[in-house]
Coordinates of C-alpha atoms (C1' of nucleotides) in Angstrom, one line a residue:
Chain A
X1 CA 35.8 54.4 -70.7
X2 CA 33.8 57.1 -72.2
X3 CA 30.4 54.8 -71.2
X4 CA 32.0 55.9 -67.5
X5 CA 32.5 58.8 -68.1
X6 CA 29.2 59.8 -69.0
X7 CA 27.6 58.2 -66.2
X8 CA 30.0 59.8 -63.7
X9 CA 28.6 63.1 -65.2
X10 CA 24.6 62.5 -65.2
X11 CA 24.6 61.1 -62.3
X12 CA 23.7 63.3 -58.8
X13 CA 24.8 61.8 -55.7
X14 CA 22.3 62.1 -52.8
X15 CA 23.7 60.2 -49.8
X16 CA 20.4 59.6 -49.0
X17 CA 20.5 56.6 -51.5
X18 CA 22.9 55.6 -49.0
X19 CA 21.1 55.3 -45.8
X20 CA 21.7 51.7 -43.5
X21 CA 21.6 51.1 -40.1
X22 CA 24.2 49.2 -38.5
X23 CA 23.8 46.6 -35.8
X24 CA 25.5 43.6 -34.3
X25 CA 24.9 40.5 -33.4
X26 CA 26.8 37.6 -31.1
X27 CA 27.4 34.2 -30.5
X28 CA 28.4 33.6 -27.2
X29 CA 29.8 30.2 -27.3
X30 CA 30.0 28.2 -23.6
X31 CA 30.7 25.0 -22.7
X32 CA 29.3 22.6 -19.9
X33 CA 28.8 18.9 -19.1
X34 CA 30.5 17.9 -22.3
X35 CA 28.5 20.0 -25.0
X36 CA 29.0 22.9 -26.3
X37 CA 26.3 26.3 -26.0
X38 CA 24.9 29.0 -27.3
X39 CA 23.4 32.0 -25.5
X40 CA 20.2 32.9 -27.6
X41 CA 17.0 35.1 -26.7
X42 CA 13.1 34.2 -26.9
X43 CA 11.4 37.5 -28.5
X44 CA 8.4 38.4 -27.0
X45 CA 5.6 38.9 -29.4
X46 CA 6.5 36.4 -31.7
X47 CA 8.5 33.5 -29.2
X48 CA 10.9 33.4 -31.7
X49 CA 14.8 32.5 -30.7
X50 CA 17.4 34.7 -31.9
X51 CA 21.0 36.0 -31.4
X52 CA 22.0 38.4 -28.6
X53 CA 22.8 41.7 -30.3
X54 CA 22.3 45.5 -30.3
X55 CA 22.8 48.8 -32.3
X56 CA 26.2 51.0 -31.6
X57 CA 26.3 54.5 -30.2
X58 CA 27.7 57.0 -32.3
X59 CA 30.8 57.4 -29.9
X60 CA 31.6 53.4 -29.3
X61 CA 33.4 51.0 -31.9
X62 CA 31.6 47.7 -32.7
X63 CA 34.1 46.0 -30.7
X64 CA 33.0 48.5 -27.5
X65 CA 28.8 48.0 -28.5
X66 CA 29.6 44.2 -28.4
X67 CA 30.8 44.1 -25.0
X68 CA 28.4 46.8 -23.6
X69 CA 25.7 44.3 -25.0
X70 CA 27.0 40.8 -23.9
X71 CA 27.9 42.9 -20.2
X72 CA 24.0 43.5 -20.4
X73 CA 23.5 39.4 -21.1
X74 CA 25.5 37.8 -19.4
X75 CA 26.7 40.2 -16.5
X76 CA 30.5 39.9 -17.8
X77 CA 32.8 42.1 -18.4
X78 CA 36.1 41.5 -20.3
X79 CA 34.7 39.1 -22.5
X80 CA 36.6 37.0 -25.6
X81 CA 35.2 38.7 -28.5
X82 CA 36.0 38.8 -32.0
X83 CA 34.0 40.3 -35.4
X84 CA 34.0 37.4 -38.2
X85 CA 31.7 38.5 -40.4
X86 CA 29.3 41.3 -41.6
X87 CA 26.2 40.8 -43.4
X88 CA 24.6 42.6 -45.7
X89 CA 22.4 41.0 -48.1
X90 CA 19.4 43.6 -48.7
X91 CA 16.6 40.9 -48.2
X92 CA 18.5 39.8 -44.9
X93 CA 16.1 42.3 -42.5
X94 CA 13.2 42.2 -44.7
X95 CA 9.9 41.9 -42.6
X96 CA 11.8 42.0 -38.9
X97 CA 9.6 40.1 -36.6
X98 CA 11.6 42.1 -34.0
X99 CA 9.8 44.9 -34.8
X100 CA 6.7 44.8 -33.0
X101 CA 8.9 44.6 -30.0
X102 CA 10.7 47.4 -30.5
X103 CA 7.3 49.4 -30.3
X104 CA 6.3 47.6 -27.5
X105 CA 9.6 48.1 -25.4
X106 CA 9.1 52.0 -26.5
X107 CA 11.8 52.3 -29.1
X108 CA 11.1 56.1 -30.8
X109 CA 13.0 56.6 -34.1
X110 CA 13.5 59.2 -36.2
X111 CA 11.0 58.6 -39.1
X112 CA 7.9 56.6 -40.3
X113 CA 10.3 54.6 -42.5
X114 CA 13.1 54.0 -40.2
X115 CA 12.5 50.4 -39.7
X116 CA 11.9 49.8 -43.9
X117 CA 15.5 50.3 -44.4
X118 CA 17.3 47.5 -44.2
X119 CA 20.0 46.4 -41.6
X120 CA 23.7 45.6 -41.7
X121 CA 25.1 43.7 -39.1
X122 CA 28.3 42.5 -37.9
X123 CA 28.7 39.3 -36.7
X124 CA 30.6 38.6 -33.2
X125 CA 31.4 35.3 -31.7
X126 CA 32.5 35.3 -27.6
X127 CA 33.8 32.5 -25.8
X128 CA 32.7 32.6 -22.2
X129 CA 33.8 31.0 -19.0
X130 CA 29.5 29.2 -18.9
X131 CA 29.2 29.0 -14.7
X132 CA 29.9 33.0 -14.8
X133 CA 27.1 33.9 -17.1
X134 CA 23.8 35.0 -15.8
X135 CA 21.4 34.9 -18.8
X136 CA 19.6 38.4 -19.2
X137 CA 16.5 38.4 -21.3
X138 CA 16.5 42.6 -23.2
X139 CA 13.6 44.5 -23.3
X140 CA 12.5 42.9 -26.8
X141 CA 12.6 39.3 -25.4
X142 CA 11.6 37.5 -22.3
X143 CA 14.0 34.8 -22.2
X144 CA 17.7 34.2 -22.5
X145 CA 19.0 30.5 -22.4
X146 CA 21.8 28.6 -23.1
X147 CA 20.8 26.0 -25.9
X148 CA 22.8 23.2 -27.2
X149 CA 24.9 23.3 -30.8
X150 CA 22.7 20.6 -31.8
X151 CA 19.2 21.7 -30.4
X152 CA 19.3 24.9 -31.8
X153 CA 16.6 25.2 -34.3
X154 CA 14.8 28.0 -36.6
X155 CA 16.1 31.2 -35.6
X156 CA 15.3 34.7 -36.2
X157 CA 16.3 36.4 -39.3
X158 CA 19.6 35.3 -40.4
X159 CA 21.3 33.8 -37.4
X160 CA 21.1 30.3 -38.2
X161 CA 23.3 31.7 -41.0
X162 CA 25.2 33.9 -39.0
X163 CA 26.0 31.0 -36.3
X164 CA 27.2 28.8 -38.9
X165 CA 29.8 31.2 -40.1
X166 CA 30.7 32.0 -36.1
X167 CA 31.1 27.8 -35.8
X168 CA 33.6 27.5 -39.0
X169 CA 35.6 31.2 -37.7
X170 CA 35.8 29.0 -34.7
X171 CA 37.4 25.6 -35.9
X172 CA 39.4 28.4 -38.2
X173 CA 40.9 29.7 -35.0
X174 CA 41.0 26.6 -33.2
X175 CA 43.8 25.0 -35.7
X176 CA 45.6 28.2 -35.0
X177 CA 45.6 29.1 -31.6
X178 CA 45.0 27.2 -28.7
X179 CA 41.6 28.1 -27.7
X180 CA 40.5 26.7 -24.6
X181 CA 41.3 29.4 -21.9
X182 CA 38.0 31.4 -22.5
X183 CA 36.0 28.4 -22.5
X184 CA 36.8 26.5 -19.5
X185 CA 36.7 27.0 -15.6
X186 CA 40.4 27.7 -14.3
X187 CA 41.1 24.8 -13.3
X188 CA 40.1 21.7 -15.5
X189 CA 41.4 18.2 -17.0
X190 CA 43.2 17.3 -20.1
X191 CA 40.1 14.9 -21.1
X192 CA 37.6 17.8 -20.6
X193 CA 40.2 20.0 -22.9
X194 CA 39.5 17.0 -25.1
X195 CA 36.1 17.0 -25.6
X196 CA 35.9 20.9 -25.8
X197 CA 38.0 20.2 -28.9
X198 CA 36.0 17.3 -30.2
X199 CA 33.3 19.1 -30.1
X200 CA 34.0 22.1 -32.0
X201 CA 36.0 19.9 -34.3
X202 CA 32.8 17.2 -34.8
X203 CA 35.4 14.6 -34.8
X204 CA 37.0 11.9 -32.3
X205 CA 40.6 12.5 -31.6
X206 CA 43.0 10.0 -30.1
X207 CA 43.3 10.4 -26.4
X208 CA 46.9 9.9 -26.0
X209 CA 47.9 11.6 -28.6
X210 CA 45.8 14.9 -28.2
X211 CA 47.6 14.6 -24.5
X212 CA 51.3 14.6 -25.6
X213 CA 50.7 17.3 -28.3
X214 CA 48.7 19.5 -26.6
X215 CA 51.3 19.8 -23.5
X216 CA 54.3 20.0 -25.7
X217 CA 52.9 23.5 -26.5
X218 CA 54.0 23.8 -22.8
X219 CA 51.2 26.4 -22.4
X220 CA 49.9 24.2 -19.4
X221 CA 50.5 23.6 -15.7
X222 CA 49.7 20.6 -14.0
X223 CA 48.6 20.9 -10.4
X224 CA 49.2 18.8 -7.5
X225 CA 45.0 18.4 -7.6
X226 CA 43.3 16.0 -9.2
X227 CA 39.7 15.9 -9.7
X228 CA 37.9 13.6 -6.9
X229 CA 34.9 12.0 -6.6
X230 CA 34.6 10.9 -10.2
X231 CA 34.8 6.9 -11.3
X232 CA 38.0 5.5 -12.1
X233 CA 41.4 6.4 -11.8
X234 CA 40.8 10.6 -10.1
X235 CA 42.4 12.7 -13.3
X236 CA 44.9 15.5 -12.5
X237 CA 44.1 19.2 -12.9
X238 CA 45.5 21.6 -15.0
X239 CA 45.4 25.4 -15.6
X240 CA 46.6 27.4 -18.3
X241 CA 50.2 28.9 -18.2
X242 CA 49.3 33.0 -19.3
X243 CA 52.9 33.6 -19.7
X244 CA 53.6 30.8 -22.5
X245 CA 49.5 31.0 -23.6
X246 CA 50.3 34.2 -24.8
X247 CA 53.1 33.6 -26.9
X248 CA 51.8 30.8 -28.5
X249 CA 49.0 33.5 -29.7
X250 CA 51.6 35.4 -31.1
X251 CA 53.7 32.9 -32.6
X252 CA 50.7 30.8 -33.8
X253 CA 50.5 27.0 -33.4
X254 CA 50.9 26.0 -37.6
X255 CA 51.7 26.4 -41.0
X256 CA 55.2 27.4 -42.3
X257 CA 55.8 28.7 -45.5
Chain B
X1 CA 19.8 42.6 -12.0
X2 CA 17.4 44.9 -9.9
X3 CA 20.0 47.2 -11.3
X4 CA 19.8 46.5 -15.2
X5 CA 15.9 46.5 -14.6
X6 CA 16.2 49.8 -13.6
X7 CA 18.3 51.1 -16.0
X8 CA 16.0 49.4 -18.3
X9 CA 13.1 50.9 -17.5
X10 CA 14.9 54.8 -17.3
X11 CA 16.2 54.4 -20.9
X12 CA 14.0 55.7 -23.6
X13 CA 15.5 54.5 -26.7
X14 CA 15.8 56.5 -29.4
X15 CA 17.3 55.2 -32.8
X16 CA 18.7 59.3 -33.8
X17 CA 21.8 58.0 -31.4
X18 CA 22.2 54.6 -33.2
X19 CA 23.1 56.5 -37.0
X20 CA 25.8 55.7 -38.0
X21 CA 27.1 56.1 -41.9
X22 CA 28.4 52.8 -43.4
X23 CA 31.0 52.9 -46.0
X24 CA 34.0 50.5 -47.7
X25 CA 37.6 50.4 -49.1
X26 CA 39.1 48.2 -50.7
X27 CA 42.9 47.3 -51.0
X28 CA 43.6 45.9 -54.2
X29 CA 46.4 43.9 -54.6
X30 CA 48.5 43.6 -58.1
X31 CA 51.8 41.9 -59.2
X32 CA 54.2 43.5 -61.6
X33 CA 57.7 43.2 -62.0
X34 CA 58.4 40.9 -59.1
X35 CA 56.6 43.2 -56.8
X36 CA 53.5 43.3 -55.2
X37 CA 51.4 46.9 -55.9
X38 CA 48.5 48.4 -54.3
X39 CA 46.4 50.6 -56.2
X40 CA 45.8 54.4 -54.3
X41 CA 43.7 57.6 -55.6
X42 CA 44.8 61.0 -55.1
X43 CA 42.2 63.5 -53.7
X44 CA 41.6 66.4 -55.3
X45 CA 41.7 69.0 -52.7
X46 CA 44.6 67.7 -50.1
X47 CA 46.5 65.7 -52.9
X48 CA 46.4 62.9 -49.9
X49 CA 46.6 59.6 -51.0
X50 CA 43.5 56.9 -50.3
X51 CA 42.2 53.5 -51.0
X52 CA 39.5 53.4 -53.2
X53 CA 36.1 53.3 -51.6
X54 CA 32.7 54.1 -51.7
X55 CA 29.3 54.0 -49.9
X56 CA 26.6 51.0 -50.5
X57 CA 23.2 51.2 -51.9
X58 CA 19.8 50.2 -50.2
X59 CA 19.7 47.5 -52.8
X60 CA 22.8 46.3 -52.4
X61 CA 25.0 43.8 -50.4
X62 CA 28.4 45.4 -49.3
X63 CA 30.0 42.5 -51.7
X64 CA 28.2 43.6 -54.6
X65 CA 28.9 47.6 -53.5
X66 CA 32.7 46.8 -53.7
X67 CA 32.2 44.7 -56.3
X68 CA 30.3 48.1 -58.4
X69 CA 33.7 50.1 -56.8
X70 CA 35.9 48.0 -58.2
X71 CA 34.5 47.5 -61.6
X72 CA 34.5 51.9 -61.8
X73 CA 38.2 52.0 -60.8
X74 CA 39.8 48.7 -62.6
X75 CA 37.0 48.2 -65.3
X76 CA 37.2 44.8 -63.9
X77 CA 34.3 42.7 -63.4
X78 CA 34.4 38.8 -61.4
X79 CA 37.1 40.3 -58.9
X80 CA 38.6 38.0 -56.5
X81 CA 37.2 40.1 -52.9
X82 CA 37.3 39.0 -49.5
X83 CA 35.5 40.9 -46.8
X84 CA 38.3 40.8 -43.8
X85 CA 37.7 43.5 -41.1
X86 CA 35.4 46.3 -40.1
X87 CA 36.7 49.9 -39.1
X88 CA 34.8 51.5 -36.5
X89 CA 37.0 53.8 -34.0
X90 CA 34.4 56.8 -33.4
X91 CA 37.2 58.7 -33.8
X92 CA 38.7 57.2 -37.5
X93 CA 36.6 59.6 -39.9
X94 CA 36.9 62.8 -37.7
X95 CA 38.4 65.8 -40.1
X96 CA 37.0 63.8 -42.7
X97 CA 40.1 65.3 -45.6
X98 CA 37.3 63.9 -48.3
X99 CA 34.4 66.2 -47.6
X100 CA 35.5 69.2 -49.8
X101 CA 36.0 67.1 -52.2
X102 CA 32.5 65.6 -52.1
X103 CA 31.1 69.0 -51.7
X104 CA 32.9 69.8 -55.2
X105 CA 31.6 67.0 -56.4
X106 CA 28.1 68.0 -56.1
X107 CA 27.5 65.5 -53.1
X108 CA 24.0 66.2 -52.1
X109 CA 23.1 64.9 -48.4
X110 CA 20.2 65.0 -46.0
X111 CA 20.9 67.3 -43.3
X112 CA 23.8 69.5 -42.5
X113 CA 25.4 67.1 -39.9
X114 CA 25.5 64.6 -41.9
X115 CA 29.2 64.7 -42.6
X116 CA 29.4 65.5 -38.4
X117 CA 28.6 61.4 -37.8
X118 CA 31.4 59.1 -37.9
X119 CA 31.9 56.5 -40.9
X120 CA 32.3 52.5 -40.2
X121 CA 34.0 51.0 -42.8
X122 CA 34.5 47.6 -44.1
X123 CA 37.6 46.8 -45.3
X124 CA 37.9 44.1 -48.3
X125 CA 40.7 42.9 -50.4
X126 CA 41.0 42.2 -53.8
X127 CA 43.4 40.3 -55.5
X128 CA 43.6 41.2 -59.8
X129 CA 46.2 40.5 -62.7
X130 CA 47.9 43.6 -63.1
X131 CA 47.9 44.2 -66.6
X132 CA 44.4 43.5 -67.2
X133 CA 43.8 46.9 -64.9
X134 CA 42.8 50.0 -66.5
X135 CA 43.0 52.3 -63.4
X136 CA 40.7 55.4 -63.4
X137 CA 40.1 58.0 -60.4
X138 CA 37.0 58.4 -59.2
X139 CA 35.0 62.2 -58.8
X140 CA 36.7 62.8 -55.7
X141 CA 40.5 61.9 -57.0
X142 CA 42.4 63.0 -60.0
X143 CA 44.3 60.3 -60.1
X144 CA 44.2 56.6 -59.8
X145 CA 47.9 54.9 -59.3
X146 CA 49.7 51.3 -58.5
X147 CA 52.2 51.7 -56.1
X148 CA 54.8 49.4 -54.8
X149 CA 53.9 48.4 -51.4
X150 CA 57.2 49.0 -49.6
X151 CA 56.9 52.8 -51.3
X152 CA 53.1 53.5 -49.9
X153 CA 53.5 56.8 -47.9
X154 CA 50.6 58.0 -45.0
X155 CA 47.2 57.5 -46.2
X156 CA 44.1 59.4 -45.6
X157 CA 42.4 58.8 -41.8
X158 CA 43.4 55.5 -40.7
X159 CA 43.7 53.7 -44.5
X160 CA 47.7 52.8 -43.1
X161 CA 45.7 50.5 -40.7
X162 CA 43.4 48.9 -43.5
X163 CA 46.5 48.5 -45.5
X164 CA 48.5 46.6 -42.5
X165 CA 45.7 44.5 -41.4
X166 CA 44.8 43.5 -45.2
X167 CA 48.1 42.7 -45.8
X168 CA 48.2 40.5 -42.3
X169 CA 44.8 38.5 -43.8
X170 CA 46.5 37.9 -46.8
X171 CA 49.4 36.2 -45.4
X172 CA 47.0 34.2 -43.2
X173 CA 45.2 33.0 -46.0
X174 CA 48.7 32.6 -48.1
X175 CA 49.4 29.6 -45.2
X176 CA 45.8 27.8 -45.8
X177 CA 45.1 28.9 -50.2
X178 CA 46.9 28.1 -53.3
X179 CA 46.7 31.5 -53.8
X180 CA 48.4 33.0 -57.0
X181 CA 45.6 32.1 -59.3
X182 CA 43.9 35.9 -59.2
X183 CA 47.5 37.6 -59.0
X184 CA 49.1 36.2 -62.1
X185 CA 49.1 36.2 -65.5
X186 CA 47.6 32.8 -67.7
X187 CA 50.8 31.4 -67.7
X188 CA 53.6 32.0 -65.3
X189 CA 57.2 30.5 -64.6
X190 CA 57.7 28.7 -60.7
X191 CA 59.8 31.6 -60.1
X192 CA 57.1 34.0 -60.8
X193 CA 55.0 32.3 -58.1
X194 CA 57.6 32.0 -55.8
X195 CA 58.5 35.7 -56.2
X196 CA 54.9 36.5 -54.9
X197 CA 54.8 34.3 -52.0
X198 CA 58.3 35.7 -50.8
X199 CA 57.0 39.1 -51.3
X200 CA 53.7 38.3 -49.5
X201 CA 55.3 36.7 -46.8
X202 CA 58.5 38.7 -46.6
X203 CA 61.0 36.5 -46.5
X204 CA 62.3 34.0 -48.9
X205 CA 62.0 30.2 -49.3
X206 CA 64.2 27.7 -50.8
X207 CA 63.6 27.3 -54.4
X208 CA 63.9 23.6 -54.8
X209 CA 61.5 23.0 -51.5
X210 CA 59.2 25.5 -52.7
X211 CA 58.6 24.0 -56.3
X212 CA 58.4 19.9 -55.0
X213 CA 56.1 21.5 -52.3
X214 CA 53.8 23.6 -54.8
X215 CA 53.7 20.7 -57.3
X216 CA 52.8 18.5 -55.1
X217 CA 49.2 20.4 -54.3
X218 CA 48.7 18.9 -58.0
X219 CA 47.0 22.4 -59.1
X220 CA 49.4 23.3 -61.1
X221 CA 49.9 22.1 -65.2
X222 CA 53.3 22.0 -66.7
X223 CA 53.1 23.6 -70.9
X224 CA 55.6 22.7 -73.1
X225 CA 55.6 26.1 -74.0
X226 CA 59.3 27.8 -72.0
X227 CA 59.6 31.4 -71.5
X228 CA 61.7 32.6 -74.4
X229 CA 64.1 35.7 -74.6
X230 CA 65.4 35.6 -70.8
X231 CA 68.9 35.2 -69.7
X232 CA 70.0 31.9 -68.8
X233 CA 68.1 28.5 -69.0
X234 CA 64.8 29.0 -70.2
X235 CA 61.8 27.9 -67.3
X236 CA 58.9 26.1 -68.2
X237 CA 55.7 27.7 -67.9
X238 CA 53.0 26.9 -66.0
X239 CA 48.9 27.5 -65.5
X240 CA 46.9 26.6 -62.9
X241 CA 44.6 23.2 -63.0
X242 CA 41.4 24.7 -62.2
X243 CA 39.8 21.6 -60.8
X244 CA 42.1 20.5 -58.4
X245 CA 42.9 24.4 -57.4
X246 CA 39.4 24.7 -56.2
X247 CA 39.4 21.2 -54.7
X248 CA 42.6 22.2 -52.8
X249 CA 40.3 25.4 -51.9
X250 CA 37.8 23.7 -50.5
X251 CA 39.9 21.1 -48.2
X252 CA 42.6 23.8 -47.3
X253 CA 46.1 23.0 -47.2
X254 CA 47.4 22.8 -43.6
X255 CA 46.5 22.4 -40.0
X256 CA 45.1 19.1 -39.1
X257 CA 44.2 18.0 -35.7
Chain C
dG1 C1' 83.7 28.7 -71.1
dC2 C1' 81.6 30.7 -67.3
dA3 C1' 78.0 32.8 -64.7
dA4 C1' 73.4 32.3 -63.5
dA5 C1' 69.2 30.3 -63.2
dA6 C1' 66.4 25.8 -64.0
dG7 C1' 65.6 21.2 -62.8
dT8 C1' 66.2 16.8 -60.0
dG9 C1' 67.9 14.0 -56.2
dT10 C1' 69.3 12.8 -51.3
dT11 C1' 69.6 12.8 -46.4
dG12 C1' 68.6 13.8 -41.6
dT13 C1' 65.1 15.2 -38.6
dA14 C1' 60.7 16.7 -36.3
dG15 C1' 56.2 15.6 -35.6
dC16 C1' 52.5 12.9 -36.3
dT17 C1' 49.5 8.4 -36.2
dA18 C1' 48.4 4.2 -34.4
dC19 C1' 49.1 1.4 -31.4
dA20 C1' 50.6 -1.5 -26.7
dC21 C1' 51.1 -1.5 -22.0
dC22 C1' 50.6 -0.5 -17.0
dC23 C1' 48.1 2.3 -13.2
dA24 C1' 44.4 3.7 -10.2
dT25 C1' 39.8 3.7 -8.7
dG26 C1' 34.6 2.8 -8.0
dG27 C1' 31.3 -0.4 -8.3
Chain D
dC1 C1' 38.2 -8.3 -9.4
dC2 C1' 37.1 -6.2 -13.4
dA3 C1' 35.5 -2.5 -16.2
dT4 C1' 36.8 2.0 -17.3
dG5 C1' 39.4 5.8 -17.9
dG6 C1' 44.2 8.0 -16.8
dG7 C1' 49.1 8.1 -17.9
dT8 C1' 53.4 6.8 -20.5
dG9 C1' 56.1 4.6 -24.1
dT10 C1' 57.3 3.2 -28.9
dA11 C1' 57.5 1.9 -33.9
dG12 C1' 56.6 3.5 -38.5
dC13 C1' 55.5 7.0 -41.6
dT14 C1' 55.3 11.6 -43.7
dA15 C1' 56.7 16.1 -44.5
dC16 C1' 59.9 19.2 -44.5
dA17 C1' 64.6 21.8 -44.4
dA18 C1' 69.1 21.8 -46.1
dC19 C1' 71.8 20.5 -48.9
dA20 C1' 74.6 18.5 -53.6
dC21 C1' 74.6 17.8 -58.3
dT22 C1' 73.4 18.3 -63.3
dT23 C1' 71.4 20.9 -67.2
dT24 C1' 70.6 24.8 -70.1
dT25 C1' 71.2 29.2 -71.8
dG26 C1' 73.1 34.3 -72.8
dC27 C1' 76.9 36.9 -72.8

DNA sequence: GCAAAAGTGTTGTAGCTACACCCATGG
DNA sequence: CCATGGGTGTAGCTACAACACTTTTGC
């Protein structure tokens, strides 16, 4: 106690110590012939891939720079966006190969040691709607793709880390709240609902049983459609009830206590 | 597109709009007397009541920042903390109630607007064994307090908000965790633990379902040892089985699919 | 001995798993 | 006509809520 006190008096605080810069970064999730997506950007001087993200204006909230970025990637607005993670290890932005591109695309910055300092950033994941996006490359990188879960490889930085995390917030959620609505077209199948879930889940789940369960949540309708043109029996189309959808958010799908 | 390129090309960034300050709080949680306590600071200047917080070094991760926090206000060290939100409304840390105080304090800073930008804030929670906690204010507070959760008044800025959405992770994580194990005491009667879930959750359970159901996670071990000198029949006392408790961790409790 | 809390047992029900079975369709 | 996937039904099991009942202690 008196070891804290002493060190409460000697030491002077200079908020200077304190200096970080903020950023973001996002994993837009989408899904399309089966297989789930990510949205990820080719820098230019180094042809490294790497997670869509930005820095925030003094007047926005993360949640506000998210949304202006991914509106700048993927030409959406309203986007499903949540924060599920912020990290901050010090080493984390130590030699930023996104640097040079900064100075190539122009970037000015307050001081010679702007970029030394190192960078916090909060991690977003978005679940998009994957036939709306329009990849836009920024001005650091000259490509913007949609990659598959399972072909991603090295990635700038962090994000294979920070992708990771975005994936388990994800099955998190999925137990909770009947994700599903962001990812797929409006109108859609109970099989292709199926394998959105099997694939976030990385497990098989039992037809018949995944059907009864997920319609007693009654946050479905079946339509008089049914999808033509494919093999076999032509499966019937559903879309998402908003009305119910959104009390099932509220109320949440599990655990009692 | 011909659009963004345009806008692109117009923009000159530079990073003097991007500064932002970065800073944490921390709700810590405690259990005393069947209640569940938060510990609060007094300011110095406004006598308002806050959450302990602080800013984060260049060296540091914001876990081991809240970590250092924590250690100065509870002279606790291996604190049970969970990141769980960040705060970022431009308009949160506007009228700032702490700057006289840091200004008494002796806080030195860079440039005179540096109090003018706006504070993002991550929130964490902490969960500690009351009576191990030796609560001291910090240089902006002259006084350091648990309070009973249902007596907390209004906060500084938008600390209410932490509070609430802390509080709303915590019963989230209740549903999936044994948790308990950082809020009590060695040893502990069922009734103590069920005591803390009802206050966490808000609402009481069934005490003979409750104690079959908590047993039967297997994380708990029975002592001979009884609690002596209370009214009525005397309870046995219990302490968690470390093992299986992280075990149970790792596979969470609920939620299958 | 009686009030109050601890400890153990029982029963009905909801929801789940793991199947079997029939239907529709394209090749 | 048959392989394949869609749609519906059912039996057994598990987990849980809602109780009843007994035991132990302080006053």
């Amino acid at each position: 106690m008196e070891a804290e006190q002493a060190s409460n008096e000697k030491r002077i605080i200079t908020m200077k110590d304190f200096l970080s810069h903020i950023s973001l970064d996002c994993v837009v999730f989408g899904f399309h012939s089966n297989q789930l997506k990510v949205l990820v950007l080719q820098m230019k001087t180094t042809s490294t891939w790497a997670l869509p993200g930005g820095f925030v204006y003094e007047d926005e909230s993360m949640e506000v720079a998210a949304s202006r970025v991914l509106k700048e990637r993927t030409g959406l607005n309203e986007i499903f966006l949540h924060q599920f993670h912020v990290f901050s290890d010090p080493q984390r932005s130590k030699q930023n190969p996104a640097v040079p591109d900064m100075i190539l695309a122009g970037v000015t910055f307050p001081e010679k040691s702007w970029f030394e300092k190192r960078f916090i950033s909060v991690g977003f994941y978005a679940l998009v709607e994957f036939s709306q996006v329009n990849p836009q490359p920024d001005e650091l990188s000259d490509a913007c793709e949609w990659i598959n879960l399972e072909n991603i490889g090295i990635l700038m930085l962090d994000h294979n880390e920070i992708l990771q995390k975005a994936l388990e917030t994800l099955r998190m959620q999925l137990t909770f709240q009947p994700i599903g609505y962001n990812l797929l077209p409006e109108k859609f199948t109970l099989s292709e609902l199926r394998k959105l879930y099997e694939t976030i889940l990385g497990k098989e789940l039992d037809r018949r049983n995944f059907q009864r369960k997920i319609l007693a949540y009654d946050i479905l309708t079946r339509l008089e459609e049914v999808r033509q043109g494919v093999a076999h029996k032509a499966p019937a189309l559903y879309k998402f009830n908003l009305v119910n959808y959104k009390r099932a958010l509220d109320e949440g799908l599990q655990g009692r206590w």
